Coordinates of N, CA, C and O in Angstrom, one line a residue:
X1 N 64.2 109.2 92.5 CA 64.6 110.6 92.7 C 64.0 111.1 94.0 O 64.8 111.7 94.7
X2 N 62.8 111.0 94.3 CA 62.2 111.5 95.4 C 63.2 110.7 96.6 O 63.9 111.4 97.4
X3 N 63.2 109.4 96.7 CA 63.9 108.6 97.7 C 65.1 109.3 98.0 O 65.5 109.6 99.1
X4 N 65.7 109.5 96.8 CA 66.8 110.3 97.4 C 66.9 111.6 97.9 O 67.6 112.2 98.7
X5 N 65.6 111.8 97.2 CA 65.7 113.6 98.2 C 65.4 113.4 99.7 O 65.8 114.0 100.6
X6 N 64.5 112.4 99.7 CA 64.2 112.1 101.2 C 65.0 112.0 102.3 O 64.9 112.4 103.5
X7 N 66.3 110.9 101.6 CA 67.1 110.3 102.2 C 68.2 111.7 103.0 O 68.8 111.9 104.0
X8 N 68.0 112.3 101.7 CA 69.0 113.8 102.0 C 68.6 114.8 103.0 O 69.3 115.6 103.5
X9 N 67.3 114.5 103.2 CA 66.9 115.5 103.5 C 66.9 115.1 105.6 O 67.2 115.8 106.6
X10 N 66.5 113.5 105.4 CA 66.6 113.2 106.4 C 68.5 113.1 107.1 O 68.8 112.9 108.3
X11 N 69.1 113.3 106.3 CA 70.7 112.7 107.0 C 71.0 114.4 107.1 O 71.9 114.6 108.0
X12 N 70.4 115.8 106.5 CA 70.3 117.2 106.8 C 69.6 117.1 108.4 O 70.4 117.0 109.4
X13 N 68.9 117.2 108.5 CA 67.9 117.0 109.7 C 68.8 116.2 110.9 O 69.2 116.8 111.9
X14 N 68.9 115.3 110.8 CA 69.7 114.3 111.4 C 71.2 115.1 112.1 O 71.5 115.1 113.3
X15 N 72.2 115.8 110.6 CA 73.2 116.7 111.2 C 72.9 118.0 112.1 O 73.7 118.5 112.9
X16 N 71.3 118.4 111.8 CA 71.5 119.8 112.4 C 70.7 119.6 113.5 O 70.5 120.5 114.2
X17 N 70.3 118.4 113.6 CA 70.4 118.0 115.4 C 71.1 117.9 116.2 O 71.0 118.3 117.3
X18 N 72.5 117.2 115.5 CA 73.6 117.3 116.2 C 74.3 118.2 116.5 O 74.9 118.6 117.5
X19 N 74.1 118.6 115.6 CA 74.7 120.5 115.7 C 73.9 121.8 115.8 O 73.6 122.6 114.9
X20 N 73.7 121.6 117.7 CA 73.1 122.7 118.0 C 73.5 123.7 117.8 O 72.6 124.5 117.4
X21 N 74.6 124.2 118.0 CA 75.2 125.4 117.6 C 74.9 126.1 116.1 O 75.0 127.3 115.9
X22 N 74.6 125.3 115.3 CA 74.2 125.6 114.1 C 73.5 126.1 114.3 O 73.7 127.3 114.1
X23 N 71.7 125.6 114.7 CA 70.7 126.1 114.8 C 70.8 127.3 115.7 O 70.2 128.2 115.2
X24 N 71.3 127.6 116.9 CA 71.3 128.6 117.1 C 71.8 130.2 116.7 O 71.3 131.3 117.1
X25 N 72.8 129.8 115.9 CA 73.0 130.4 115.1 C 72.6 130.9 113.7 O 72.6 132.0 113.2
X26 N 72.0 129.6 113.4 CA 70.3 130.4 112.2 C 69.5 130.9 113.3 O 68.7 131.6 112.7
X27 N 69.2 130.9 114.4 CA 68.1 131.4 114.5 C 68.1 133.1 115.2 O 67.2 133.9 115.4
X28 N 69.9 133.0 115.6 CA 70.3 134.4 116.1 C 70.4 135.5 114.8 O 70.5 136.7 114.8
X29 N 70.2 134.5 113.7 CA 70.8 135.2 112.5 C 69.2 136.1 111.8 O 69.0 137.2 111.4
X30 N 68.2 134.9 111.9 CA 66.7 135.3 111.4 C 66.5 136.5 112.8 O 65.8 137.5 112.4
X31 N 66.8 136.5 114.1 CA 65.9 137.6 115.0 C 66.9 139.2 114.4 O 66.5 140.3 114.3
X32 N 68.5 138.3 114.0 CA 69.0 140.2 113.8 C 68.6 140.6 112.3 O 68.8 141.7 111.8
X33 N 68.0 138.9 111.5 CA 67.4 140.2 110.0 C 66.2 140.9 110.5 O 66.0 142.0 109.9
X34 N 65.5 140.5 111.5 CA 64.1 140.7 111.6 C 63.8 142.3 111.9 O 63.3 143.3 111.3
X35 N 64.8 142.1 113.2 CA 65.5 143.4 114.0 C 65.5 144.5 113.5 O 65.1 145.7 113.7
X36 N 66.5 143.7 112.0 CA 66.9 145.1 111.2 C 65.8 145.9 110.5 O 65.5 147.1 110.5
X37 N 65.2 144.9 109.8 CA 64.2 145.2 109.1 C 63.4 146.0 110.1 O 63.3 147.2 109.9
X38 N 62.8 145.5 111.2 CA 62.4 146.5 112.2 C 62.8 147.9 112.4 O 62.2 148.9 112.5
X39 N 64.1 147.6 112.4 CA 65.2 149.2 112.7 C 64.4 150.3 111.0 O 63.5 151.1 111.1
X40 N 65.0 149.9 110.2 CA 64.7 150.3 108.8 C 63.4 150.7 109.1 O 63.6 151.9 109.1
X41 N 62.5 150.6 109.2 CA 60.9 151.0 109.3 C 60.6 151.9 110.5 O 60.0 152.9 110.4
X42 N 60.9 151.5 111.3 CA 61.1 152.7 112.5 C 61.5 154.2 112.1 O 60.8 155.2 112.3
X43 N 62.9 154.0 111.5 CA 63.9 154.9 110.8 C 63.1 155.3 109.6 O 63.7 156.0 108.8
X44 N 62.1 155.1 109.3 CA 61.4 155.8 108.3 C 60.9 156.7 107.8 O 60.7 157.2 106.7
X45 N 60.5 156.9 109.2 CA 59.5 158.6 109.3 C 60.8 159.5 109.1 O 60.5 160.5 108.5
X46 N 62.0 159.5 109.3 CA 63.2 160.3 109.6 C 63.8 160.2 107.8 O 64.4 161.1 107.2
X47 N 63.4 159.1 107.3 CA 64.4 158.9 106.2 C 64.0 158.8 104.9 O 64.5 159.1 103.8
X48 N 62.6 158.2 105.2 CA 61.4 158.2 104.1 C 61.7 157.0 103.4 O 61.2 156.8 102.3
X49 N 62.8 155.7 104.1 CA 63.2 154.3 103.2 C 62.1 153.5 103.9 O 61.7 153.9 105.0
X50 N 61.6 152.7 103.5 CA 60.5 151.8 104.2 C 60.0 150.7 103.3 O 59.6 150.7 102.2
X51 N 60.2 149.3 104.3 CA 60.1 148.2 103.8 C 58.6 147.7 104.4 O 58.0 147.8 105.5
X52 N 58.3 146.9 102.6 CA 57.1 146.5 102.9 C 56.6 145.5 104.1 O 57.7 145.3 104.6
X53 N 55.9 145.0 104.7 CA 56.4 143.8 105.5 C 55.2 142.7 104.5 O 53.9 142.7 104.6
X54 N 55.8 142.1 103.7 CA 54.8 140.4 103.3 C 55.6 139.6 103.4 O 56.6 139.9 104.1
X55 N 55.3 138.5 102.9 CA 55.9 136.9 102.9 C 57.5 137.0 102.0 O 58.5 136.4 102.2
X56 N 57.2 137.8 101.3 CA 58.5 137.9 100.7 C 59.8 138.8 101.4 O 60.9 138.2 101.3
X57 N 59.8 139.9 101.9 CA 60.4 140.5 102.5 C 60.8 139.8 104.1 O 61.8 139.9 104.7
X58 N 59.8 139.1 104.3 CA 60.0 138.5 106.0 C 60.6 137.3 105.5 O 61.2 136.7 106.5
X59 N 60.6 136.6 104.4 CA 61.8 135.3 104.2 C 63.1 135.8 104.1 O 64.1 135.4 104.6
X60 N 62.9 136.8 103.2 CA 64.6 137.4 102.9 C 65.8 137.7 103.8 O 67.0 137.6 103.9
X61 N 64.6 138.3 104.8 CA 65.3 139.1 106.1 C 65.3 137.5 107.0 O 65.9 137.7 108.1
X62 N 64.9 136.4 106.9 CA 64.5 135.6 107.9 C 65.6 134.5 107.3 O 65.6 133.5 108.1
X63 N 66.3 134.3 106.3 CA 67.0 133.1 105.7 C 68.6 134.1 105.2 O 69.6 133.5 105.1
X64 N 68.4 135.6 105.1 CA 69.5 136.1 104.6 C 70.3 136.9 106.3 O 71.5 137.1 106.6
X65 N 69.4 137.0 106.9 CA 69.8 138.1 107.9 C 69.8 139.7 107.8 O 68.9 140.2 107.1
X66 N 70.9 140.4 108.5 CA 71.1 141.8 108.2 C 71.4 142.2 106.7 O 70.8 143.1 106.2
X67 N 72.6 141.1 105.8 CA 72.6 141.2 105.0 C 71.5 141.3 103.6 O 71.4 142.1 102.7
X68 N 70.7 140.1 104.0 CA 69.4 140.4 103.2 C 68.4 142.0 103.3 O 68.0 142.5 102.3
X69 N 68.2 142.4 104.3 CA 68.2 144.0 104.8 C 69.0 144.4 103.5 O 68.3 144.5 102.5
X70 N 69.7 144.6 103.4 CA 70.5 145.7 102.8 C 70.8 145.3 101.2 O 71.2 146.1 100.4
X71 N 70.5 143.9 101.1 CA 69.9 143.6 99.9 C 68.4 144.1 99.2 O 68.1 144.5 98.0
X72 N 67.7 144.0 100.2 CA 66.2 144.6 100.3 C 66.1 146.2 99.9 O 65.2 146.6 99.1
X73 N 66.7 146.9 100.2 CA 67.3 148.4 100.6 C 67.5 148.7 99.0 O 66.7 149.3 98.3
X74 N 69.3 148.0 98.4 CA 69.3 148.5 97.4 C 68.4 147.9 96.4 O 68.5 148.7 95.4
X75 N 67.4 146.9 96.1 CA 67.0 146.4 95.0 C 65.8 147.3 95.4 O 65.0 147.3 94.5
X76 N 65.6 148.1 96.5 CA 64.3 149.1 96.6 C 65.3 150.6 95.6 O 64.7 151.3 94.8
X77 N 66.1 150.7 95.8 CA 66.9 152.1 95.3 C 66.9 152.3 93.7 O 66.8 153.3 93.0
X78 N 66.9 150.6 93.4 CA 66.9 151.1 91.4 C 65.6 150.5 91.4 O 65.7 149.7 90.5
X79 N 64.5 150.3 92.0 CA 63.4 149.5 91.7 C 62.0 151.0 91.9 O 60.8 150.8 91.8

């Protein structure tokens, strides 16, 4: 079981070498969640919405993008 996860994990690794464009595009994608999240906190003193910044909030925004932002936003609205 583990071998296979390895094996998977390496022939992952292996594709997203080859495909740079991919990575660049995760990584354009983590600077405009970050961004956002940044925007949103800025925008705070004006709006009174404000995101925490920990490990949890900086993965969401860092693996979801803008979208995760605004995922963040409403689960703050009924929370």
């Amino acid at each position: 079981m583990v071998a296979g996860g390895l094996v998977l994990a390496f022939l992952l690794l292996a594709l997203l070498i080859r495909m740079r464009r991919a990575v660049g595009t995760a990584l354009a994608s983590a600077a405009i969640g970050i961004a956002a999240m940044g925007a949103v906190n800025l925008t705070g003193i004006v709006t009174g919405v404000v995101l925490p910044w920990n490990l949890f909030t900086l993965l969401v925004c860092v693996v979801l993008g803008a979208p995760g932002v605004v995922s963040l936003l409403i689960l703050q609205l009924f929370w």
